[in-house]
Tab-separated table of C-alpha atoms in Angstrom:
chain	number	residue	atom	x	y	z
A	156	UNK	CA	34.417	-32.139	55.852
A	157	UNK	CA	32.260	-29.241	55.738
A	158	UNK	CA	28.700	-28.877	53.830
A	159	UNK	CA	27.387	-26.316	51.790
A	160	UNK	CA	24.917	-24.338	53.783
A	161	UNK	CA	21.944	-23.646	52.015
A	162	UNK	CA	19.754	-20.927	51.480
A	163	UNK	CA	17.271	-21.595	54.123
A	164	UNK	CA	19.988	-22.249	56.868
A	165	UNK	CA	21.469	-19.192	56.662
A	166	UNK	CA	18.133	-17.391	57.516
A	167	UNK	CA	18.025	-15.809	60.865
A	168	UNK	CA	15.816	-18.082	63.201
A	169	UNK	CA	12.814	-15.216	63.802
A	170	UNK	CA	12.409	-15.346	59.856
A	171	UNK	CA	12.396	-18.955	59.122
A	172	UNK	CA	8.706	-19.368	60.047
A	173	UNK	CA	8.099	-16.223	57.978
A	174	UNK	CA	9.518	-17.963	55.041
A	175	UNK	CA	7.629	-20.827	55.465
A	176	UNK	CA	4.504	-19.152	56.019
A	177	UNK	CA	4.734	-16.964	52.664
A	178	UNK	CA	5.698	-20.412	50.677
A	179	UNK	CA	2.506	-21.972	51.886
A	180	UNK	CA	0.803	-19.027	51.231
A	181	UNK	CA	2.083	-19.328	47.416
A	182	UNK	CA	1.239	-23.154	47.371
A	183	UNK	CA	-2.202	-22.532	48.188
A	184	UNK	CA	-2.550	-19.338	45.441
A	185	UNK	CA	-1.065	-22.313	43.231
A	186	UNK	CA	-3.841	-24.332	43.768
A	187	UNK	CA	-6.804	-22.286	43.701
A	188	UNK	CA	-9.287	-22.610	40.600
A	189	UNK	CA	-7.562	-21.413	37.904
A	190	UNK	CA	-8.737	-17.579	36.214
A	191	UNK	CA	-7.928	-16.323	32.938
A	192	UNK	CA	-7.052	-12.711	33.188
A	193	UNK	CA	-8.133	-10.763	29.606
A	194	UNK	CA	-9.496	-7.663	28.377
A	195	UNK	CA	-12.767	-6.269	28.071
A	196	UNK	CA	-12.660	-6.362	24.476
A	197	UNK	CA	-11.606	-9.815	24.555
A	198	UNK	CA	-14.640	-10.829	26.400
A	199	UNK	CA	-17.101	-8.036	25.301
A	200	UNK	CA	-18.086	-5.603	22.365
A	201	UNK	CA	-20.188	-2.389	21.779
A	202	UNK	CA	-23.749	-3.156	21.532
A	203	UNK	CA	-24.658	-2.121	17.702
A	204	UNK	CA	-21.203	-2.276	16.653
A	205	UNK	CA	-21.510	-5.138	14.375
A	206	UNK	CA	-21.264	-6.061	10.626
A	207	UNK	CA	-24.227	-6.620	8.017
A	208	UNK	CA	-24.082	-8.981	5.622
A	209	UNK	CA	-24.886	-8.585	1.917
A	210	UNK	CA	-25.741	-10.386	-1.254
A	211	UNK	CA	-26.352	-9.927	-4.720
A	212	UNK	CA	-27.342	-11.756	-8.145
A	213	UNK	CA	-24.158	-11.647	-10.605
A	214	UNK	CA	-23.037	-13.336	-13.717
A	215	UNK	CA	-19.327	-14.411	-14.258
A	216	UNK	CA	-18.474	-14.574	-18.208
A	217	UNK	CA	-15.381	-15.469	-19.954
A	218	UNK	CA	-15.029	-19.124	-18.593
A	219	UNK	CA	-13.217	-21.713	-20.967
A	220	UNK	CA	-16.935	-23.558	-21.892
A	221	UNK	CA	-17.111	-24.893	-18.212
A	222	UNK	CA	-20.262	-21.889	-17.628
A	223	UNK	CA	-24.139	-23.058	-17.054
A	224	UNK	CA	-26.236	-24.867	-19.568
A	225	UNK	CA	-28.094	-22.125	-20.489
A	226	UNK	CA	-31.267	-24.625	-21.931
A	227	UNK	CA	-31.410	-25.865	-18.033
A	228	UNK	CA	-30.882	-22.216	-16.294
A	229	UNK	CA	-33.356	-19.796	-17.786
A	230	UNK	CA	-32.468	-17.404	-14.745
A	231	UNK	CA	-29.193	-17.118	-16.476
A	232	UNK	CA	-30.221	-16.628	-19.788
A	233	UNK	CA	-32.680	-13.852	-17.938
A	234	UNK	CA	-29.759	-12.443	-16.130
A	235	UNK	CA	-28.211	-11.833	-19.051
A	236	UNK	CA	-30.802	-10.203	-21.005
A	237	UNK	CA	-31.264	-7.974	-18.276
A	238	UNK	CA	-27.805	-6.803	-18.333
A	239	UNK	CA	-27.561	-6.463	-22.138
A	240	UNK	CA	-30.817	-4.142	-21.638
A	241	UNK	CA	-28.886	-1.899	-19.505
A	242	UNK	CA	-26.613	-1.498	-21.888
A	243	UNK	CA	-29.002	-0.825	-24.645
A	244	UNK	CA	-29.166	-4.267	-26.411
A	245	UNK	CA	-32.377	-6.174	-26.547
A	246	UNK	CA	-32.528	-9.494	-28.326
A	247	UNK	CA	-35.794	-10.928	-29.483
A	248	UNK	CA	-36.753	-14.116	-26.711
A	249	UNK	CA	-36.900	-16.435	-29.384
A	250	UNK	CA	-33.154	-15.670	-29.743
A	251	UNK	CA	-32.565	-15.908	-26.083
A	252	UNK	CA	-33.966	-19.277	-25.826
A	253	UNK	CA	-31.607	-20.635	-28.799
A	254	UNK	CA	-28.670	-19.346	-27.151
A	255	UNK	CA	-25.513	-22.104	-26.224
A	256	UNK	CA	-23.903	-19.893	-23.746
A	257	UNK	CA	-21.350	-22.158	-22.020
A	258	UNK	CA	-19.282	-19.158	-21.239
A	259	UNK	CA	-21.756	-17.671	-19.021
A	260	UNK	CA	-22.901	-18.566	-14.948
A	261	UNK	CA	-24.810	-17.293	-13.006
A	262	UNK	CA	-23.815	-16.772	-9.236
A	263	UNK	CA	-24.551	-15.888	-5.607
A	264	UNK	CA	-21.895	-13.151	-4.678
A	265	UNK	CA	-21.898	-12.667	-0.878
A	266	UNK	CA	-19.945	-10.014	1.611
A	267	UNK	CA	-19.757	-8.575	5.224
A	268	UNK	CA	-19.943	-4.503	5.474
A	269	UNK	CA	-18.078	-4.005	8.997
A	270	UNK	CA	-18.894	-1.212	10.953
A	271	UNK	CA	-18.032	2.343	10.532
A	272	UNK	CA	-17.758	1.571	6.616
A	273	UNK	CA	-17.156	4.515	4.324
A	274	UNK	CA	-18.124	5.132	0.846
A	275	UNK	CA	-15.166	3.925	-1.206
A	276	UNK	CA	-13.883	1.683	0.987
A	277	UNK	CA	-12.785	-1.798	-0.433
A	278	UNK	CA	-14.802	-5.273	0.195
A	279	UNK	CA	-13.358	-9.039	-0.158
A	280	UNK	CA	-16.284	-10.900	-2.187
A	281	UNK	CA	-16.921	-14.205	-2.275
A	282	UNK	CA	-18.689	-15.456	-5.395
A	283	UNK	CA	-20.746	-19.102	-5.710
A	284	UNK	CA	-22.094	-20.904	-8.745
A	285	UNK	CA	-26.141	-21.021	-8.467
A	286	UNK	CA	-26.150	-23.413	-11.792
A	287	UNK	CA	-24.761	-26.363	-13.227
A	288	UNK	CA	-21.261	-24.549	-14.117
A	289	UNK	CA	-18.280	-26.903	-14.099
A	290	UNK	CA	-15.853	-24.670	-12.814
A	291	UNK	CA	-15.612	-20.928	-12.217
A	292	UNK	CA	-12.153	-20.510	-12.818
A	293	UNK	CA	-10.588	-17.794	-15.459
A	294	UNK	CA	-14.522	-15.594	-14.933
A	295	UNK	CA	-14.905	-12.510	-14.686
A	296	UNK	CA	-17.669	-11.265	-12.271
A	297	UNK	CA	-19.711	-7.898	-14.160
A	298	UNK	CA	-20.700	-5.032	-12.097
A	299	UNK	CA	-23.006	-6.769	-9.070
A	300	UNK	CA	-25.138	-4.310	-6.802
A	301	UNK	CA	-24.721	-6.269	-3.153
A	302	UNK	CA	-28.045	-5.338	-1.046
A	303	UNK	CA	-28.674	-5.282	2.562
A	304	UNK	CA	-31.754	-6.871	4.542
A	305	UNK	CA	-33.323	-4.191	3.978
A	306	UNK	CA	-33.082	-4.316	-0.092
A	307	UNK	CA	-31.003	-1.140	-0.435
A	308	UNK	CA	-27.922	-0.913	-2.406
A	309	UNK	CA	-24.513	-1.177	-0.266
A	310	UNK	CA	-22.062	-1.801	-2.464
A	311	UNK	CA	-20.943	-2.828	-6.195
A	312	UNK	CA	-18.948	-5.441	-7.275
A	313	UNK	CA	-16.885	-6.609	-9.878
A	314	UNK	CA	-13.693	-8.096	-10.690
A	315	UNK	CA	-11.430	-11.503	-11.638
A	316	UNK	CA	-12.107	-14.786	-9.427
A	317	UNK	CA	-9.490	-16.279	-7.839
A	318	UNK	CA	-10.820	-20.409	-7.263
A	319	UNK	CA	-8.133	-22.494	-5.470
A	320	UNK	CA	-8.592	-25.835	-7.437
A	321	UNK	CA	-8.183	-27.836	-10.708
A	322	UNK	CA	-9.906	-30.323	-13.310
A	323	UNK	CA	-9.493	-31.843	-15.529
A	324	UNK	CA	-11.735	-34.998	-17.619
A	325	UNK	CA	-12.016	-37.108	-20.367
A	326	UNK	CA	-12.780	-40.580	-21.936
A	327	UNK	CA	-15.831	-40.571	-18.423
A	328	UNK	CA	-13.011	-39.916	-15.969
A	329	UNK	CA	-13.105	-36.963	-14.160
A	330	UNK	CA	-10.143	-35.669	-11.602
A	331	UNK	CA	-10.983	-32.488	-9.282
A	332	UNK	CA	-9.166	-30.737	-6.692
A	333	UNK	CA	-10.811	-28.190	-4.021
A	334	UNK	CA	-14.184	-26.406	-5.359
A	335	UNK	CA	-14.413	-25.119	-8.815
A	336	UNK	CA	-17.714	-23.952	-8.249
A	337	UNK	CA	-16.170	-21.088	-5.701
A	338	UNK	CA	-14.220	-18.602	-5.882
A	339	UNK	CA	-13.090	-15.336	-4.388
A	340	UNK	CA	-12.285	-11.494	-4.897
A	341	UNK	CA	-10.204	-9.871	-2.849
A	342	UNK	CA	-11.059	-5.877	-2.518
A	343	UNK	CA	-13.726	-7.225	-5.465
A	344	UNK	CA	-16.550	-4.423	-4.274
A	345	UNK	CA	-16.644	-1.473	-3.777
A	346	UNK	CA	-18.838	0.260	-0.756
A	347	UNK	CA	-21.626	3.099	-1.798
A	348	UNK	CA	-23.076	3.629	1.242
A	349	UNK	CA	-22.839	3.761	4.717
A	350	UNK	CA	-24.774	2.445	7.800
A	351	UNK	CA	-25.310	4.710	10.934
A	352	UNK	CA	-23.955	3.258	13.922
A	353	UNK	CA	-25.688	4.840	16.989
A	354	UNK	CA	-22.262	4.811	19.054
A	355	UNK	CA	-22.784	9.020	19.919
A	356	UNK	CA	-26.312	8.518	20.947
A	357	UNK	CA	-27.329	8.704	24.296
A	358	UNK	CA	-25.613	9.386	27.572
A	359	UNK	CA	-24.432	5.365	27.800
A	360	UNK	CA	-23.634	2.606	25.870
A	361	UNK	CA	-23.744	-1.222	26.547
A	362	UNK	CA	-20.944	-3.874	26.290
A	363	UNK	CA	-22.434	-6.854	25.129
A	364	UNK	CA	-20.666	-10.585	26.763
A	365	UNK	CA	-19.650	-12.810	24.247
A	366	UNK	CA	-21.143	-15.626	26.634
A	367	UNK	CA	-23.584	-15.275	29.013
A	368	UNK	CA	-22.183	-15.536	32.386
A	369	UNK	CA	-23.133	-13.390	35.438
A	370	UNK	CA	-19.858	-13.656	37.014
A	371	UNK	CA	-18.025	-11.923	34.343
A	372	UNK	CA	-20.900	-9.345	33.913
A	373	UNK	CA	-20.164	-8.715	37.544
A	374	UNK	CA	-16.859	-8.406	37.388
A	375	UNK	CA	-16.882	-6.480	34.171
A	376	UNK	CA	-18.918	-4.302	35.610
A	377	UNK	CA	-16.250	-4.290	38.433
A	378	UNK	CA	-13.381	-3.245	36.314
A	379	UNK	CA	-14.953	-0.301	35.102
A	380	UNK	CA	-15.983	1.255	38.476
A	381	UNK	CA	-12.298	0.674	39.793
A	382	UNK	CA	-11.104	2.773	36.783
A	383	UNK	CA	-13.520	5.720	36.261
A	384	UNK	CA	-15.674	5.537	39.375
A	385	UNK	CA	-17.778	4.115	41.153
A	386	UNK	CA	-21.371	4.102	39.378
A	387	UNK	CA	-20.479	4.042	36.246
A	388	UNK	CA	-21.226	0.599	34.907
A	389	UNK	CA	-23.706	-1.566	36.281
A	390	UNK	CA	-24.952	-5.256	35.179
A	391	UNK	CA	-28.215	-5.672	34.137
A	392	UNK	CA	-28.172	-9.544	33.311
A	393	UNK	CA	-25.532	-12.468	32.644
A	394	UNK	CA	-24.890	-10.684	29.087
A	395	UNK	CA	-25.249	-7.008	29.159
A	396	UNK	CA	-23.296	-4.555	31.285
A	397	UNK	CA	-24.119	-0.408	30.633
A	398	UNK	CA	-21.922	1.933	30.594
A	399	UNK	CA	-22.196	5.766	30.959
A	400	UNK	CA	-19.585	7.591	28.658
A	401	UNK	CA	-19.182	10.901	27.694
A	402	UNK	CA	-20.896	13.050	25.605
A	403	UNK	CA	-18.275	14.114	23.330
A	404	UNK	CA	-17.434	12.291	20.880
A	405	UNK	CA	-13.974	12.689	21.015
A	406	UNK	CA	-13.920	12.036	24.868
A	407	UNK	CA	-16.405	9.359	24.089
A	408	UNK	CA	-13.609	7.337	21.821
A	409	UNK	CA	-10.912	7.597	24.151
A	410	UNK	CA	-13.136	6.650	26.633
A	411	UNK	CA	-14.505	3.816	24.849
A	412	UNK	CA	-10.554	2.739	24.098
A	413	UNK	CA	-8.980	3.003	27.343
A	414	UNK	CA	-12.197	0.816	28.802
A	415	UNK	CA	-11.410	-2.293	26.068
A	416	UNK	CA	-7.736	-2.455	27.377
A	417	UNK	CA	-9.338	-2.885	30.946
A	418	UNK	CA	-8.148	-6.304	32.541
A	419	UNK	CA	-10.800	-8.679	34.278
A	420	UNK	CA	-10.833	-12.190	35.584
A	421	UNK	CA	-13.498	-14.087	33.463
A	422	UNK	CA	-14.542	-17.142	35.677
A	423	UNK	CA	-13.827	-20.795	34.865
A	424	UNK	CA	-16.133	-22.052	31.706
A	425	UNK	CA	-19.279	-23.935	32.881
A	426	UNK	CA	-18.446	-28.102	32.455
A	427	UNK	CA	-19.972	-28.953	28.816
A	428	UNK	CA	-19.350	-32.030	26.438
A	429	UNK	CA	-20.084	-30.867	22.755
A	430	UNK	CA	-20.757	-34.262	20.382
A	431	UNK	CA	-21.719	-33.750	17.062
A	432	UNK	CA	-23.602	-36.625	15.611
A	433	UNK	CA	-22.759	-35.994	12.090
A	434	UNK	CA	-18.712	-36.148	12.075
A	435	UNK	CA	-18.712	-38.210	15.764
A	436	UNK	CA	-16.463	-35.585	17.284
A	437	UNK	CA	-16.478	-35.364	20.813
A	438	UNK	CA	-14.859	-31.755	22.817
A	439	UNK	CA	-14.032	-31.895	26.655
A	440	UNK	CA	-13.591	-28.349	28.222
A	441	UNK	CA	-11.549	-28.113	31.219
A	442	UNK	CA	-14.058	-28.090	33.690
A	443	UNK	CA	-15.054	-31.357	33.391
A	444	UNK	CA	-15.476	-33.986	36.105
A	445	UNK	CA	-16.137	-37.653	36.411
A	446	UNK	CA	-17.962	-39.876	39.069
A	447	UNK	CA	-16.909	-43.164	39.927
A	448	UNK	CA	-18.671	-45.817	37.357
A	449	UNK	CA	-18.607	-49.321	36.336
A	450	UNK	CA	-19.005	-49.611	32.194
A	451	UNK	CA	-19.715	-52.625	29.980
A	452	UNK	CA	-19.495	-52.335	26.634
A	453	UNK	CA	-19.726	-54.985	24.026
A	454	UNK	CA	-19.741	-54.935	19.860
A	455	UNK	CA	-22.607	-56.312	17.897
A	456	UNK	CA	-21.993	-57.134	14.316
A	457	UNK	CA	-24.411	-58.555	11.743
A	458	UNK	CA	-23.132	-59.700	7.997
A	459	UNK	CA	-25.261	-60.231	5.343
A	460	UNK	CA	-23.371	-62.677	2.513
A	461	UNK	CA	-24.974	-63.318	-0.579
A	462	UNK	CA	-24.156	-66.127	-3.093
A	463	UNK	CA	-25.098	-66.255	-6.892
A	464	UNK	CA	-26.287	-69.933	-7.714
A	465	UNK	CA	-26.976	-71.079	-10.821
A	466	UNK	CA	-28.856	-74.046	-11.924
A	467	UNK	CA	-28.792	-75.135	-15.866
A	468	UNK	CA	-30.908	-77.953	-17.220
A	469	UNK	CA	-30.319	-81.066	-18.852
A	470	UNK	CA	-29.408	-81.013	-22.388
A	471	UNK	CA	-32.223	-81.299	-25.042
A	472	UNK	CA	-34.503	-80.985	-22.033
A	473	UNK	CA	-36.004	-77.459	-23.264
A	474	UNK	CA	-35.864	-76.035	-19.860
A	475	UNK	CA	-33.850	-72.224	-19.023
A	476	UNK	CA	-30.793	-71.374	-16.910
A	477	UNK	CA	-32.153	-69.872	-13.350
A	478	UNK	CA	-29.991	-67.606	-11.498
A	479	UNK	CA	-30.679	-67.669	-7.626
A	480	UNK	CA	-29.121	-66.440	-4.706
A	481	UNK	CA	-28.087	-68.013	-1.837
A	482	UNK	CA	-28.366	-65.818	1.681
A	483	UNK	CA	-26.257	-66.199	4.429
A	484	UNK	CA	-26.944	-63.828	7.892
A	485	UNK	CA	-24.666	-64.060	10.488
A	486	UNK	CA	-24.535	-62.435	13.906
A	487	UNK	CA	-22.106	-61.706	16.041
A	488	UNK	CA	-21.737	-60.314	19.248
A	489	UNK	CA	-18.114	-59.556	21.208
A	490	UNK	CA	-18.268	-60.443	25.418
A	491	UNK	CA	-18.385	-56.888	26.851
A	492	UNK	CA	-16.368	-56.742	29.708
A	493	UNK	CA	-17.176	-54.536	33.029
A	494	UNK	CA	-14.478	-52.140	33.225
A	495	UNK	CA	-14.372	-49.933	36.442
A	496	UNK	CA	-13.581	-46.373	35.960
A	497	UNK	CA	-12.130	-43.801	38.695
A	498	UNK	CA	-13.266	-40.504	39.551
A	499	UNK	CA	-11.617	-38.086	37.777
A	500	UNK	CA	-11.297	-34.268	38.851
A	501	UNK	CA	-9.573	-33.467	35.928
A	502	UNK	CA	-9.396	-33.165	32.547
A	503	UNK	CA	-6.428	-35.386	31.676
A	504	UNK	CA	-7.724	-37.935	34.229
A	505	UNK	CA	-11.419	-38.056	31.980
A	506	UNK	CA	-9.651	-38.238	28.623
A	507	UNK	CA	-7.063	-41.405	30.181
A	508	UNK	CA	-10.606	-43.046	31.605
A	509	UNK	CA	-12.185	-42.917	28.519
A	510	UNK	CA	-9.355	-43.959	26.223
A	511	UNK	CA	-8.969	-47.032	28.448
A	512	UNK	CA	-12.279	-48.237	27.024
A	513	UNK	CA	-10.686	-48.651	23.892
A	514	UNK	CA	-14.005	-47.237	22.113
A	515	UNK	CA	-14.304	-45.702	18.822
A	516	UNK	CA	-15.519	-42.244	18.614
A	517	UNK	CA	-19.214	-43.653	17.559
A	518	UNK	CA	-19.392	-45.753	20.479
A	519	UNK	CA	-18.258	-42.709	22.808
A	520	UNK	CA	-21.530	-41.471	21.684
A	521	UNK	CA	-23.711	-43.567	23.419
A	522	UNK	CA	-21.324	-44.278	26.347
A	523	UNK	CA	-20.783	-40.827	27.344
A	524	UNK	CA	-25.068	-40.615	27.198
A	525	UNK	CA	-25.202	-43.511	29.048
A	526	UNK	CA	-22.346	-41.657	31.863
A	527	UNK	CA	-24.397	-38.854	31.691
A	528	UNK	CA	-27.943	-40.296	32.383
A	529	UNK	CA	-26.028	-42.902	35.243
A	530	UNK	CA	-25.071	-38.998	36.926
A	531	UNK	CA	-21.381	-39.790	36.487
A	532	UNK	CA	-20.259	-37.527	34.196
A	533	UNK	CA	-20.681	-33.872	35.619
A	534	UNK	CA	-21.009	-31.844	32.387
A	535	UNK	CA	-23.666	-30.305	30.318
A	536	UNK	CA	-23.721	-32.974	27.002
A	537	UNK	CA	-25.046	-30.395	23.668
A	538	UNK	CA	-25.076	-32.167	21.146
A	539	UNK	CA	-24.857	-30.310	17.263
């Protein structure tokens, strides 16, 4: 009987250490650290390119009587009379202040002007209630001049809200789904002016990391050189790499473009736990490691009962019913036992040591602390 000859056999001898060589070669490339390979743009973006953001006083009429309560919001009632002024209608303020208008609220309308914005271009808008308004939905948001820090005029805007919820009450019950009290309008302004973005000015510009991290400054800085020559970017920290582009501007946008697709090898993220003490979420990254530890972790509970006891008197006696309470405290306290954790190099090794604590997210909290301060757990804890 005769056996299927495999690949590998039927290599002349000379090659077969040749073949094995280049596997272990691959195996080792397997095993190295492993790099993400992105784009600049990915990991990067034009210093000064960026959005502003801007705000604006509005009022949103037309609501079904779910508006402000305009005896408890004089700003609205104000809003309004300054409106009705533009349009030529003043009302005496003895008038104002006896006005019921429940079909009236004032809000907060807020928007981001991207870059490179041009007169006429649309904006989404989203608009928030600044009173007690029950619901926003069915308004109509009047012409609203959006402002930048610097208390210029950016933008108008005006338009019908689109709130994602429902209510509904009566008899005292009350029923609500999502946010009444915000809503949204999409292409709702309406830009008037532009900001200058000082892209064409100078003979260089400066990518700005997303992260601070020297390595991929470096090898940012790398990429560029390889592509357009040597000397043309340079590093100047862990966040900021500058360029020198051409000076005209078409050359300068083609040259900006073709240096975003660039590919680089951004370096492994730095270990870091992230807690955050109001929700009790915890987030591993990949890099993190864990020593060798010993944990003992026990539950203390303490319940407060309390009784109602009443004591009447005897009849014809004159005296009153007393109502006391009877207090019971008890505490408790569960046996913590030591449980001995492994090293773990990786992530899914930390995530199986820690779930065989059997701990509730609070208690991770304190455990992972307590890792931390023991030098077990190799990772930067932040905690928001």
């Amino acid at each position: 009987m005769t056996h299927p000859t495999s690949t590998f056999d039927s290599l002349p001898t000379p090659v077969r250490p040749v073949w094995l060589r280049v596997c272990a070669l691959l195996v080792c490339l397997l095993m190295l650290p492993f790099a993400h390979a992105t784009r600049i743009k990915e990991v990067a973006s034009i210093e000064g390119v960026r959005s502003n953001a801007l705000t604006g006083f509005g009022l949103v009429v037309g609501l079904d009587g779910t508006g402000d309560q305009t005896t408890q919001m004089p700003y609205t009632t104000q809003g309004l009379s300054n409106y009705l002024k533009q349009l030529g209608l003043t009302l005496p303020p003895a008038q104002l202040a006896q006005l019921q208008m429940k079909n009236v609220a004032a809000v907060l309308v807020t928007s981001q002007l991207p870059a490179f914005a041009r007169p006429g271009q649309a904006l989404d808008v989203n608009v928030s209630s600044l009173g007690n308004a029950k619901s926003l939905k069915g308004g109509t948001l009047i012409s609203t001049p959006l402002k930048g820090a610097d208390g210029e005029v950016y933008a108008l805007a005006q338009g019908n809200l689109i709130v994602a919820g429902a209510g509904a009450s009566a008899g005292g019950s009350k029923v609500t789904v999502n946010h009444l009290s915000v809503g949204r309008i999409p292409e709702g302004a309406q830009v008037e002016r532009s900001v200058p973005t000082a892209l064409q000015v100078g003979e260089s510009l400066n990518l700005s990391l997303n992260a601070s991290d020297f390595q991929t400054a470096r090898r940012v800085a790398e990429a560029v050189n390889r592509r357009f020559g040597a000397g043309v970017a340079q590093a100047f920290d862990g966040r900021t790499v500058q360029v020198r582009a051409p000076i005209n501007p078409n050359d300068r946008i083609s040259f900006i473009a073709e240096m975003e697709e660039l590919p680089v090898q951004t370096s492994v993220a730095a270990a870091k736990v992230i807690v955050n003490s109001r929700t009790g979420s915890i987030v591993l990254n990949q890099s993190v490691t864990l020593g060798a530890c010993a944990i003992a972790h026990g539950n203390l509970s303490i319940t407060i009962s309390s009784t109602p006891v009443i004591s009447q008197p005897n009849p014809l006696s004159g005296g009153q019913t007393v109502v006391s309470e009877q207090t019971s405290i008890n505490i408790r306290q569960e046996a913590g036992q030591l449980i001995q954790i492994p090293a773990a190099a990786q992530l899914s090794d930390v995530v199986r040591a820690l779930n065989s604590l059997g701990a509730t997210p609070q208690d991770l909290l304190a455990i992972l602390q307590a890792i931390k301060s023991a030098g077990a757990l190799n990772a930067e804890l932040e905690v928001i």
